XYZ file of C-alpha atoms in Angstrom:
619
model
C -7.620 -22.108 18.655
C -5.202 -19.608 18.199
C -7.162 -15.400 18.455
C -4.731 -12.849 16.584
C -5.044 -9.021 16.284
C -4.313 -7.708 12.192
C -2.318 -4.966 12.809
C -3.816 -1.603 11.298
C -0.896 -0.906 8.932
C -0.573 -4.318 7.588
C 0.116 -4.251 3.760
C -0.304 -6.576 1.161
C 0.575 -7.368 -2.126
C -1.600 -9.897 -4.068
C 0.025 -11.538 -7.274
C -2.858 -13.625 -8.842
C -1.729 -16.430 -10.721
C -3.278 -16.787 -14.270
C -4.381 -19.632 -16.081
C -5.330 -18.612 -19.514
C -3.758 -20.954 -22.418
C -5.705 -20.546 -25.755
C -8.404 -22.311 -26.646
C -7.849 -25.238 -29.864
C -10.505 -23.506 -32.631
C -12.028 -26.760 -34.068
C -13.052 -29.432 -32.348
C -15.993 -30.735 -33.491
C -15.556 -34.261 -33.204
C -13.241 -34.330 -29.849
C -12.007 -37.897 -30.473
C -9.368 -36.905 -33.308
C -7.977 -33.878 -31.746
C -6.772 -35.025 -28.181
C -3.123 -34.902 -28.683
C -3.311 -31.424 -30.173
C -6.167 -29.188 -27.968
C -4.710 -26.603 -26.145
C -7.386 -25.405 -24.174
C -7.467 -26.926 -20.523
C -6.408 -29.559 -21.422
C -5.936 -32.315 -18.490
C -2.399 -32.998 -19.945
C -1.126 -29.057 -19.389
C -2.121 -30.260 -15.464
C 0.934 -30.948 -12.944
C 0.401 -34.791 -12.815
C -0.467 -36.111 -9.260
C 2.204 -37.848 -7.451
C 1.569 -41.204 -7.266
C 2.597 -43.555 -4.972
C 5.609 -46.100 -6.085
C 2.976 -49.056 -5.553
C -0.338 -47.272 -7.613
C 1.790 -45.703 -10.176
C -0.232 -44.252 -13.218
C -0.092 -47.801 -15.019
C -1.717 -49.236 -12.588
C -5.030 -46.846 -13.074
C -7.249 -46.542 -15.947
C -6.837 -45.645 -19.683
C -7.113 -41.904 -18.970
C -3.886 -42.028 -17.075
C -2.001 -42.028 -20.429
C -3.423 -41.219 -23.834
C -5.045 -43.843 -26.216
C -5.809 -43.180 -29.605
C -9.760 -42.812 -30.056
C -10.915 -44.575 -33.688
C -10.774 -42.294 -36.760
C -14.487 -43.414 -37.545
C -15.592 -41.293 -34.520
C -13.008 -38.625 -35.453
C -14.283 -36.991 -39.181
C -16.894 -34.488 -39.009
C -20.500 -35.961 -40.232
C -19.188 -39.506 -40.420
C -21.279 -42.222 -39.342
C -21.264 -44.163 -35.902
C -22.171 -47.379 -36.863
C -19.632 -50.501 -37.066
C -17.528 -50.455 -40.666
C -19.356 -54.174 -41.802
C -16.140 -54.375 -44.101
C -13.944 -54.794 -41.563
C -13.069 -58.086 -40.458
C -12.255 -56.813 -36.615
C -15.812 -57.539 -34.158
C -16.592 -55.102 -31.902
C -15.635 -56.293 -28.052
C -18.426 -56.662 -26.538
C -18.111 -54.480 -23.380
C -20.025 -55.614 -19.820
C -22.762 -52.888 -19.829
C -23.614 -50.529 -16.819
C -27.172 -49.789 -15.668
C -27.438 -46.393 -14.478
C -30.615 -44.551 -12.992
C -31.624 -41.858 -15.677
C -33.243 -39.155 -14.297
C -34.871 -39.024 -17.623
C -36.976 -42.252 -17.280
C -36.634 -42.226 -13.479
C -35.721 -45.591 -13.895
C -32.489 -47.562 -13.476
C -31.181 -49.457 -17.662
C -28.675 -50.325 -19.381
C -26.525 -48.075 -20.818
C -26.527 -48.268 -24.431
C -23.910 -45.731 -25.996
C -24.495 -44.243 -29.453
C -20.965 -45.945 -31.116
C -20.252 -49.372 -29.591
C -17.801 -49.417 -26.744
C -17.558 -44.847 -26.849
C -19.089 -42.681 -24.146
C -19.951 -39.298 -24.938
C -19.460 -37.522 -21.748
C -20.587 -33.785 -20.735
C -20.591 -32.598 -16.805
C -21.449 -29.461 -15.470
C -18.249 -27.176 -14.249
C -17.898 -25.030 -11.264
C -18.859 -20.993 -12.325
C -14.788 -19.702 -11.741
C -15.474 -16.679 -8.872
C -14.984 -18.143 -6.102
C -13.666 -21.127 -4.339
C -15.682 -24.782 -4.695
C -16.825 -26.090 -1.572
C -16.850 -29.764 -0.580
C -20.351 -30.058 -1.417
C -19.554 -29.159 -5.428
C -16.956 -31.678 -5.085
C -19.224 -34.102 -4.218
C -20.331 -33.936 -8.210
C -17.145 -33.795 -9.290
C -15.761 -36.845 -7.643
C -19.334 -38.675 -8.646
C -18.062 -37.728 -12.696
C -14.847 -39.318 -11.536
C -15.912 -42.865 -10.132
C -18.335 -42.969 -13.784
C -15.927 -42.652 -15.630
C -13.355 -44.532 -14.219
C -16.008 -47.735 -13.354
C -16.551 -47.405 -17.570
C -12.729 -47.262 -18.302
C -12.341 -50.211 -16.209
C -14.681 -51.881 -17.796
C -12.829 -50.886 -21.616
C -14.940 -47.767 -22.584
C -13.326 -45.328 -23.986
C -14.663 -42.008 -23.002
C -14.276 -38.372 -24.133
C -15.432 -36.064 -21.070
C -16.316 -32.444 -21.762
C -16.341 -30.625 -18.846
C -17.165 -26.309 -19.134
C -15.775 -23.484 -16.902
C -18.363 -20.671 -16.858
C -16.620 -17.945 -16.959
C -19.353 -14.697 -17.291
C -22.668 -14.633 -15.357
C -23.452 -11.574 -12.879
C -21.496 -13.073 -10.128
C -18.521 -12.942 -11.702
C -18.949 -9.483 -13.187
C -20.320 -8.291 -9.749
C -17.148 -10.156 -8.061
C -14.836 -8.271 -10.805
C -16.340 -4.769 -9.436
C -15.792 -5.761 -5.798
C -12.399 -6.546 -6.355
C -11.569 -4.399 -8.809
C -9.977 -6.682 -11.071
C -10.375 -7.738 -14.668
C -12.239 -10.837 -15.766
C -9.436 -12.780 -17.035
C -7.570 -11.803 -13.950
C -11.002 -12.979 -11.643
C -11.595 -16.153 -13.737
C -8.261 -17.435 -14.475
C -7.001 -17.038 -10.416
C -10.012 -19.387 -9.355
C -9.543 -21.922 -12.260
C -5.772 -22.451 -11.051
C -7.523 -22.882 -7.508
C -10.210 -25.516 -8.716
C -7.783 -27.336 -10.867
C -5.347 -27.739 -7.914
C -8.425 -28.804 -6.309
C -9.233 -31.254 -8.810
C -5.458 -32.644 -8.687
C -5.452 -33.045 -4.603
C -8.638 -34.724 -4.984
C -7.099 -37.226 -7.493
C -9.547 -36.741 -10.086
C -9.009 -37.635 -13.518
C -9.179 -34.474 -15.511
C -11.727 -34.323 -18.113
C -10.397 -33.952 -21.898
C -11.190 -30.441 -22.452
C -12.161 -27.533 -19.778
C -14.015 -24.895 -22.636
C -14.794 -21.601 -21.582
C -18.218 -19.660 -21.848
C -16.190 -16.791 -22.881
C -14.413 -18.782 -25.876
C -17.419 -19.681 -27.806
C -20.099 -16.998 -28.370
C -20.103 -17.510 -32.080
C -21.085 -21.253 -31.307
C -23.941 -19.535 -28.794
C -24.705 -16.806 -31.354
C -25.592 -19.297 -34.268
C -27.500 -21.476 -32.181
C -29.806 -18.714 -31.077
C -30.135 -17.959 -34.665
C -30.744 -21.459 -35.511
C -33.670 -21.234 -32.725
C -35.057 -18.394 -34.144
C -35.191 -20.261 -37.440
C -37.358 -22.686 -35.785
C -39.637 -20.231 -34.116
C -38.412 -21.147 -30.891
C -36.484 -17.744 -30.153
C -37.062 -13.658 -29.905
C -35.224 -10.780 -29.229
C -37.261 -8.402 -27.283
C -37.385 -4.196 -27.483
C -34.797 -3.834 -24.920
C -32.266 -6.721 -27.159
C -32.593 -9.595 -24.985
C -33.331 -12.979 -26.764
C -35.506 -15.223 -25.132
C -36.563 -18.973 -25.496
C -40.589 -18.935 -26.633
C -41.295 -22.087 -24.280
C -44.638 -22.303 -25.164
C -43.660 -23.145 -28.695
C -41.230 -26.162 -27.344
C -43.304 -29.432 -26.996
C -42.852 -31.458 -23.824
C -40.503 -28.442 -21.873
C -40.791 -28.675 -17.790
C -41.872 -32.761 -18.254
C -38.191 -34.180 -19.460
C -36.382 -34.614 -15.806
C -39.044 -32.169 -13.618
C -43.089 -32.795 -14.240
C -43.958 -28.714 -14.045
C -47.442 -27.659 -12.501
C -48.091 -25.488 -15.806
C -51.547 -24.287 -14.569
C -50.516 -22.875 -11.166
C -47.177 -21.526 -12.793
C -47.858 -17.223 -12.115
C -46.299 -14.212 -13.362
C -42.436 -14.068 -13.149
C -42.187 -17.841 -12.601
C -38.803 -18.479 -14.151
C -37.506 -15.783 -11.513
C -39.204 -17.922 -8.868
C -37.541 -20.586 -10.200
C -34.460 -18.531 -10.594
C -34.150 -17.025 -7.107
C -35.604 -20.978 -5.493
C -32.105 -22.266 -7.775
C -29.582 -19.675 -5.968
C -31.223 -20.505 -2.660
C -30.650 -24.021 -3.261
C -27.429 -23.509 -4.603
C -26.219 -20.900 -1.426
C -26.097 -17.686 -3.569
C -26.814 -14.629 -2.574
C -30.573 -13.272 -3.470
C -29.573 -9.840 -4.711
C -31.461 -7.822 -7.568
C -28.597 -6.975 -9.635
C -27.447 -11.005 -8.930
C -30.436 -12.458 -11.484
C -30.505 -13.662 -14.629
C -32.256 -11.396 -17.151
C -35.115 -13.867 -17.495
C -35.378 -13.483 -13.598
C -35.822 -9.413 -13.496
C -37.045 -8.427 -17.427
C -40.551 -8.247 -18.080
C -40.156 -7.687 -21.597
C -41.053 -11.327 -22.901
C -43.898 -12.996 -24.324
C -43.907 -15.852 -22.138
C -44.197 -15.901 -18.349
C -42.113 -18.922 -18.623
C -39.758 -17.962 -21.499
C -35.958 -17.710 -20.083
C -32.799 -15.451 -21.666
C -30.929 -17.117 -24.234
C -28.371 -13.689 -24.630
C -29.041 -10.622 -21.978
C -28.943 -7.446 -23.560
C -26.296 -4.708 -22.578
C -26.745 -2.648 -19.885
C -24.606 0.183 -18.989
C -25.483 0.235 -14.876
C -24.299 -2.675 -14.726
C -22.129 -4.220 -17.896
C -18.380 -4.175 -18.194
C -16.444 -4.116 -21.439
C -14.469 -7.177 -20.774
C -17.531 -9.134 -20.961
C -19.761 -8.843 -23.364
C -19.662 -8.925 -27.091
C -20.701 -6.909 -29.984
C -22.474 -9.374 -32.573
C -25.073 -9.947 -35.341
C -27.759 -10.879 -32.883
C -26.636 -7.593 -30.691
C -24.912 -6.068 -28.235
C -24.460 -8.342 -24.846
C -23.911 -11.861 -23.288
C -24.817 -15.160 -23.533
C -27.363 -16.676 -20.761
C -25.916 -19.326 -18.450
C -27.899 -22.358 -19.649
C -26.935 -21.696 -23.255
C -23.572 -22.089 -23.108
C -23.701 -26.125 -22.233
C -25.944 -26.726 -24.835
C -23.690 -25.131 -27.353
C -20.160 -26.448 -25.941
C -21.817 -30.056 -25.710
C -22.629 -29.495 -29.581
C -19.594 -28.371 -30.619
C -17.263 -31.131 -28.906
C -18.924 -34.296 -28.480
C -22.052 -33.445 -31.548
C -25.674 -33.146 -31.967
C -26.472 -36.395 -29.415
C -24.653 -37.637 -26.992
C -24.396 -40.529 -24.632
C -24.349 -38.964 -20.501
C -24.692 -35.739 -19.443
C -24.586 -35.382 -15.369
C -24.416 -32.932 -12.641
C -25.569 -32.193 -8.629
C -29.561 -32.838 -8.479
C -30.626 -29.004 -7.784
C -29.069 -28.614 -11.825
C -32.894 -30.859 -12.939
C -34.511 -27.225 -13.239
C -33.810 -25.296 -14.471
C -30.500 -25.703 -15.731
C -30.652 -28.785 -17.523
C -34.479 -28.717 -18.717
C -33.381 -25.445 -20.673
C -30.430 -27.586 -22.263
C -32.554 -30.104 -23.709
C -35.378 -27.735 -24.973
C -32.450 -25.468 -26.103
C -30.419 -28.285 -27.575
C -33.822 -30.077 -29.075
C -35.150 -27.361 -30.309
C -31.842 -26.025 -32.449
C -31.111 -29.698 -34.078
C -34.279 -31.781 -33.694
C -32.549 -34.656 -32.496
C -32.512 -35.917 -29.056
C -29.817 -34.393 -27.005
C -28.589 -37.228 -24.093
C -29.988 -40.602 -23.862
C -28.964 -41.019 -20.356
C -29.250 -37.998 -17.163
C -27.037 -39.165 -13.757
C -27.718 -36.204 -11.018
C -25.569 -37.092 -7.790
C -27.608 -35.743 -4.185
C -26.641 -33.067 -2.045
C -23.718 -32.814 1.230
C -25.461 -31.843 4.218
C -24.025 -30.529 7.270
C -26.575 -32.270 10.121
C -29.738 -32.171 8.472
C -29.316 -29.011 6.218
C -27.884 -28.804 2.646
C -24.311 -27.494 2.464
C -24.887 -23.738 1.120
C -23.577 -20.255 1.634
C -26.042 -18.648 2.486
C -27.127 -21.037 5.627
C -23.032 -19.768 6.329
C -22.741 -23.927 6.546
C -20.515 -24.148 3.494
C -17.238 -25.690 3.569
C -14.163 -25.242 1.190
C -12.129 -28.087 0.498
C -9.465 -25.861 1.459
C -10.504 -25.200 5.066
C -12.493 -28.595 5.454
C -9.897 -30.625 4.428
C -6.326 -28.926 6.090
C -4.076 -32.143 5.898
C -3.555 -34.392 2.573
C -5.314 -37.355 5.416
C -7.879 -35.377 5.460
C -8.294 -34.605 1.747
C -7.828 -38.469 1.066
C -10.234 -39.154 3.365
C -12.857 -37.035 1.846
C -12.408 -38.581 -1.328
C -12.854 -42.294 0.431
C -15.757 -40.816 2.057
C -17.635 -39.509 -1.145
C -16.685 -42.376 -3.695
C -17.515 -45.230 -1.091
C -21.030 -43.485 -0.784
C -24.372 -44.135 -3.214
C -23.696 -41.097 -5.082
C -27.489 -40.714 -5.379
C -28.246 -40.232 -1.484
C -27.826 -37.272 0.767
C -24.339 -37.323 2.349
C -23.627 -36.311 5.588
C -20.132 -34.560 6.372
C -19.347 -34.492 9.655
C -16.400 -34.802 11.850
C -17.614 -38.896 12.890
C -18.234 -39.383 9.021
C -14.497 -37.508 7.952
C -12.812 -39.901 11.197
C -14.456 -42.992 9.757
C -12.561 -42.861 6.477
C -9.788 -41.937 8.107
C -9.467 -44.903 9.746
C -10.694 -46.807 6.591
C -7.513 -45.742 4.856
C -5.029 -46.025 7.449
C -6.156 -49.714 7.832
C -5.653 -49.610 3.724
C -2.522 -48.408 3.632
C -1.239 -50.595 6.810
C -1.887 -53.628 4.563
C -0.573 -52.529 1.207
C 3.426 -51.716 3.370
C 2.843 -55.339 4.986
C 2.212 -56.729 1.667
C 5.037 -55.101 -0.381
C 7.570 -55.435 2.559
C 6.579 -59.417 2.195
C 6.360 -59.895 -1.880
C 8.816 -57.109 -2.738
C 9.261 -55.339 -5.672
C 9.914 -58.269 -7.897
C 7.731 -60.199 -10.307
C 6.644 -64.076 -8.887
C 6.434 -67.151 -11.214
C 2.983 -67.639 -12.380
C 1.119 -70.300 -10.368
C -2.293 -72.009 -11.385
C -2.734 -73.248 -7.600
C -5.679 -71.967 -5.913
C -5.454 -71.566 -1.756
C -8.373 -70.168 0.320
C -6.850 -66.736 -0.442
C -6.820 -66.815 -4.324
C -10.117 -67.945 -4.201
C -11.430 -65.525 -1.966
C -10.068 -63.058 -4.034
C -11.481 -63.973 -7.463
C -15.100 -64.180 -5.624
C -14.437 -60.341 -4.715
C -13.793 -59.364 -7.721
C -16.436 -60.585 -9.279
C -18.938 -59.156 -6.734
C -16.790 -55.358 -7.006
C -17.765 -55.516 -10.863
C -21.174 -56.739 -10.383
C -21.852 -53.972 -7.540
C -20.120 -51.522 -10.317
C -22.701 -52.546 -12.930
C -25.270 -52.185 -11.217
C -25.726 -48.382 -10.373
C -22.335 -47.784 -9.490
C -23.031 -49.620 -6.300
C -19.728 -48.123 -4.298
C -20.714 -49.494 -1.086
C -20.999 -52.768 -2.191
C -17.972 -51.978 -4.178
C -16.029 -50.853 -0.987
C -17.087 -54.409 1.460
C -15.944 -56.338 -1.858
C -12.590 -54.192 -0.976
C -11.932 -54.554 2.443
C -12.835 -58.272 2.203
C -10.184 -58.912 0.205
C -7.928 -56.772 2.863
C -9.501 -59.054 5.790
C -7.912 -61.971 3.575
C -4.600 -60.606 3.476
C -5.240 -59.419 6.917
C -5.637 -63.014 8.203
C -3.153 -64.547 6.905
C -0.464 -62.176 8.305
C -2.028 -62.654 11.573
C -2.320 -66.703 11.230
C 1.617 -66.751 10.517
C 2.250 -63.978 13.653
C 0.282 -66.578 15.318
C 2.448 -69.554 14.221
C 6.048 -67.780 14.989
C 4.613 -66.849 18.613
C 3.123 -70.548 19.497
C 6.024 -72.523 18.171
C 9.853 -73.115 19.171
C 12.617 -73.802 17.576
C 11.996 -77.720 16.419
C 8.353 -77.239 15.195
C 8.320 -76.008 11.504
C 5.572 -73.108 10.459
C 3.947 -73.092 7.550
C 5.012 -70.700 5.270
C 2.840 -67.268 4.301
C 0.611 -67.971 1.191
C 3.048 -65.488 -1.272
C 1.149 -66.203 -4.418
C -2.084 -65.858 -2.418
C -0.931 -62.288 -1.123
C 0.557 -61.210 -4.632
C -3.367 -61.964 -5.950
C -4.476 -60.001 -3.171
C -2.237 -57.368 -3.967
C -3.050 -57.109 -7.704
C -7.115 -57.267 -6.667
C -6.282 -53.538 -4.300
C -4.457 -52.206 -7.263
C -7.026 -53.247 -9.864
C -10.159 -52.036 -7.307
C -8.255 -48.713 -6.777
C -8.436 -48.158 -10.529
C -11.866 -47.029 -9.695
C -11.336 -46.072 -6.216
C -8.826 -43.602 -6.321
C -7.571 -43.574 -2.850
C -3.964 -44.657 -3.183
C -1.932 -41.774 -4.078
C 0.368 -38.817 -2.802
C -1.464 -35.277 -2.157
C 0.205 -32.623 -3.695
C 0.747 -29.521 -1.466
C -1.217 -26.847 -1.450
C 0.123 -23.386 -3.069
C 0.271 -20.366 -1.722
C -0.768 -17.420 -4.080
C 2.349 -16.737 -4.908
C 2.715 -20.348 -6.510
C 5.015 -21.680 -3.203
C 4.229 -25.189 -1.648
C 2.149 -24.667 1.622
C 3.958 -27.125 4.085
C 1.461 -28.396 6.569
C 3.902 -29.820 8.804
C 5.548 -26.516 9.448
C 2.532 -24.238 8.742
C 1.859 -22.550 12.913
C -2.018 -22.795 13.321
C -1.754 -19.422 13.884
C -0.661 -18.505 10.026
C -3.283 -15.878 8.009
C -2.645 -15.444 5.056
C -2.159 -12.001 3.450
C -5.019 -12.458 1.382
C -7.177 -12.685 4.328
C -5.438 -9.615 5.992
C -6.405 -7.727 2.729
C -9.930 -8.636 2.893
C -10.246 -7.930 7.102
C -8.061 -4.165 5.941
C -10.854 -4.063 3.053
C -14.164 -4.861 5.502
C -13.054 -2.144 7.994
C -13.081 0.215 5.248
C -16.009 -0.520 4.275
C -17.380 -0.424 7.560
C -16.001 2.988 8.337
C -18.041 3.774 4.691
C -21.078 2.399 6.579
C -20.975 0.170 3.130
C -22.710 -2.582 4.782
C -23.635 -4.847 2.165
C -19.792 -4.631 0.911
C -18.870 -5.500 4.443
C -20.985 -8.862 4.860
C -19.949 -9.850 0.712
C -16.205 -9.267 2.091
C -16.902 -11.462 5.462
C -18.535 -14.121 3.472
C -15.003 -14.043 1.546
C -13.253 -14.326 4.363
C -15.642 -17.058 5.696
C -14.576 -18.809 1.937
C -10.675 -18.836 2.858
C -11.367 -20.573 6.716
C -11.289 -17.802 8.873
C -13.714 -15.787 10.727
C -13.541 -12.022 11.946
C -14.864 -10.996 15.730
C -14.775 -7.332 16.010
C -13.944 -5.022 19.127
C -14.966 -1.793 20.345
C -12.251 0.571 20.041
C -9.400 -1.955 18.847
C -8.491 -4.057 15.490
C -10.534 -7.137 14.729
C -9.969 -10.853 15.980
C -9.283 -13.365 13.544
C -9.694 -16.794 14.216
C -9.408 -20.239 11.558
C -12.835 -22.376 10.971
């Protein structure tokens, strides 16, 4: 490991890289308006760069756009079948999932035959993701992939909070607007999301883009007596009023539950979640007595000159301020994908109180049920802990991944796991898949440098190998349906490799033990070609075939890991080191720890020395 000195009168110049296109202003029923949304949408993404052999036609539906029915696309039209036409519904293979609702794993039964409804949790744009938030978004990604497979069709809302006190504590820090904040760390998770190989969702909203949608639904609580503003102009969920709240995915101990509980709650969330535990870093329900209920949480926090910015907040009928962070998905899942919807899913620490506010929230404004199906994915721990930043054991995809092997091999890693079980990341763990893949993508250049490029005559003849192949495809689609079973998935996927695997070795075998007069059977082509078109059609789900892109530099410039030194630091580190010893000079000492936890973000580290400049070392 390299050590270098930052020179004291190092200067930098930091060009942040916006990503900001406007937001499409109706889009109630998503299914009609694909083709024309404009507002992070997966389409305005560079594409990844597939491989020759897994190009985009090879993978599933969301690779290209398909037309969703019109009957799913008109405002307040029904769901059901049209009985007049004279076209029968496929019947799809269903999926059992395990619904955190029932705690059980069944069937899943979507509202409009063969159409998913799909709403995930997004990252809160102020920082960088680390490998443990990926973990959820790759677990969205294998869903819906395993249901395109299978023929769904599925419209994925996924939101980008983009206003919450870290962000507008971040903006102060750094001294930079909140578009500026926000839209340099959604260009940073959506490169993310494309070196990960995940299939973008259909729409990214923002938080920011719909307070009038947040606005009427508080009003529409209110309406049904399940909302208040209090004296100081916060409005508040009455939770006492909502029937069944704190026993839909938790079971609540509503006896025992004291003064100030949601801030319990609140502060036991960020802990969980590795945020900081500062004051002026809660939630008004976490620090505002002014409610009725000990329980009751903010639905829209009330301006406050201390600590308020004019970039975010909003001057409206219901008052002067912001809207709450659990509002916000309950409104956006409304407004795209309608009162009810099919899945809703996120990391396990989201049960409470994230998503039991949704469903009282969402309940409570439209009297309907609000998901039929709940799919929470389990933590990344380093050793026995939970990845989080403030154990300081938190890992960005950036720094825990530094080669496109590496990122590749994450992905393996994650997708081939049960996404509802701890996983451990560790060195052993990330070497594993590496050697998973490299053993992939050893077979897939001895099987195109033997079938070629070109197309073979059909043949109805079944050999050892064809046979073995359809027998692993079966079990890969039964281990699919049944709880997205990826382990099971992943031995259905190197058996068919060991297939292909043996029969290069048998005819190796055959060239080395004959001469010249014995003849040698012949390599099973049409045997291989199944075996091929089994990796391809597996990897529809899987993922792992494909070309990293290269990571950017802030100033938009490819980041060549072949030629990066391992002593490289980037300027934006140098800023931040230039920044902390300022700060320390201030005696600022909370400033100085946010900025080394910052710098801890980006990969590096900072040692300091008596009397000289700091030491600054990679992760």
């Amino acid at each position: 490991m390299k050590l270098l000195a930052i020179p004291s009168a190092t200067a930098l110049t930091i060009q942040l890289i916006l990503y900001q296109p406007s937001l499409s202003s109706s889009f109630l029923n998503v299914a009609s308006s694909l083709d024309s949304v404009t507002s992070l949408h997966y389409s305005e993404m560079p594409h990844r760069h597939s491989s020759v052999a897994f190009s985009p036609s090879y993978c599933n539906s969301y690779y290209y756009r398909q037309k969703i029915p019109s009957r799913l696309a008109t405002a307040g039209s029904s769901t059901e079948p049209n009985e007049s036409s004279s076209e029968k519904p496929k019947e799809l293979p269903t999926l059992s999932l395990y619904n955190s609702l029932t705690l059980t794993k069944e069937p899943l039964q979507p509202l409009s035959p063969s159409h998913i409804s799909m709403y995930t949790c997004g990252p809160t744009v102020y920082s960088y993701a680390h490998v443990g938030n990926f973990r959820a978004f790759l677990t969205y990604d294998v869903l819906k992939r395993a249901l395109s497979y299978f023929g769904y069709k599925v419209v994925h809302i996924c939101n980008l909070t983009d206003v919450d006190d870290k962000i507008i504590q971040r903006c102060r820090e750094e001294n930079v607007s909140l578009k500026e904040l926000t839209g340099k760390y959604e260009r940073i998770f959506m490169d993310d999301l494309e070196a990960l190989n995940i299939v973008k969702a259909d729409m990214y909203p923002r938080a920011t883009e719909h307070i009038g949608e947040m606005v009427e639904m508080i009003k529409e609580l209110e309406g049904n007596g399940l909302a208040y503003q209090s004296q100081e102009g916060s409005w508040y969920f009455r939770v006492d009023e909502k029937e069944g709240y704190g026993e839909q995915l938790v079971k609540l101990d509503k006896e025992n539950l004291k003064q100030n509980a949601s801030g319990i709650m609140g502060m036991q969330r960020r802990r969980e979640e590795g945020e900081d535990d500062d004051e002026s870093d809660r939630d008004a329900d976490e620090y505002d007595a002014d409610k009725v209920g000990v329980r009751d949480f903010a639905l829209w926090k009330a301006y406050k000159p201390d600590f308020d910015r004019d970039d975010a907040i909003w001057d409206t009928e219901i008052g002067k301020g912001r809207p709450g962070w659990h509002l916000e998905c309950s409104a956006m899942a409304r407004k795209y994908l309608g009162d009810s919807i099919d899945l809703h899913c996120g990391g396990i620490d989201l049960k409470f109180p994230h998503h039991e506010n949704e469903i009282a929230q969402s309940e409570g404004a439209t009297g309907k049920k609000f998901c039929n199906c709940w799919l929470h994915n389990g933590f990344v721990n380093i050793g026995d802990e939970k990845m989080s930043k403030s154990k300081g054991n938190f890992l960005t995809l950036r720094n825990a991944c530094p080669t496109s092997d590496d990122v590749r091999a994450y992905r393996y890693l994650v997708v081939s796991s049960q996404y509802r079980n701890p996983l451990s990341f560790t060195e052993a763990a990330l070497g594993a898949a590496k050697g998973a893949l490299k053993r992939m993508d050893n077979i897939m250049k001895q099987l195109n440098d033997a079938l070629g490029e070109s197309n073979m005559p059909a043949d109805d003849r079944k050999s050892d190998i064809t046979l073995g192949v359809d027998k692993e495809l079966r079990n890969f689609e039964v281990a699919l349906q049944d709880d997205l079973s990826m382990p099971r998935a992943a031995a259905s996927f190197f058996s068919v490799i060991k297939l292909a695997e043996a029969e290069f070795k048998r005819y190796k075998k055959e060239q080395s033990d004959s001469d010249s007069h014995e003849s040698i059977t012949s390599l099973d082509l049409h045997g291989l070609r199944s075996v091929r078109e089994a990796i391809h059609q597996m990897d529809r789900v899987f993922g792992v075939f494909y070309e990293v892109p290269k990571e950017k530099k802030e100033d938009g410039s490819e980041i060549d890991e072949d030629v990066e030194e391992d002593g490289f630091i980037p300027d934006e580190v140098i800023k931040l080191v230039r920044s902390r010893t300022v700060a320390k000079e201030a005696k600022d000492w909370n400033q100085a720890d946010l900025i080394r936890e910052k710098i801890a973000e980006l990969g590096f580290t900072v040692k300091d020395v008596k009397g000289s400049d700091p030491i600054v070392t990679r992760i």
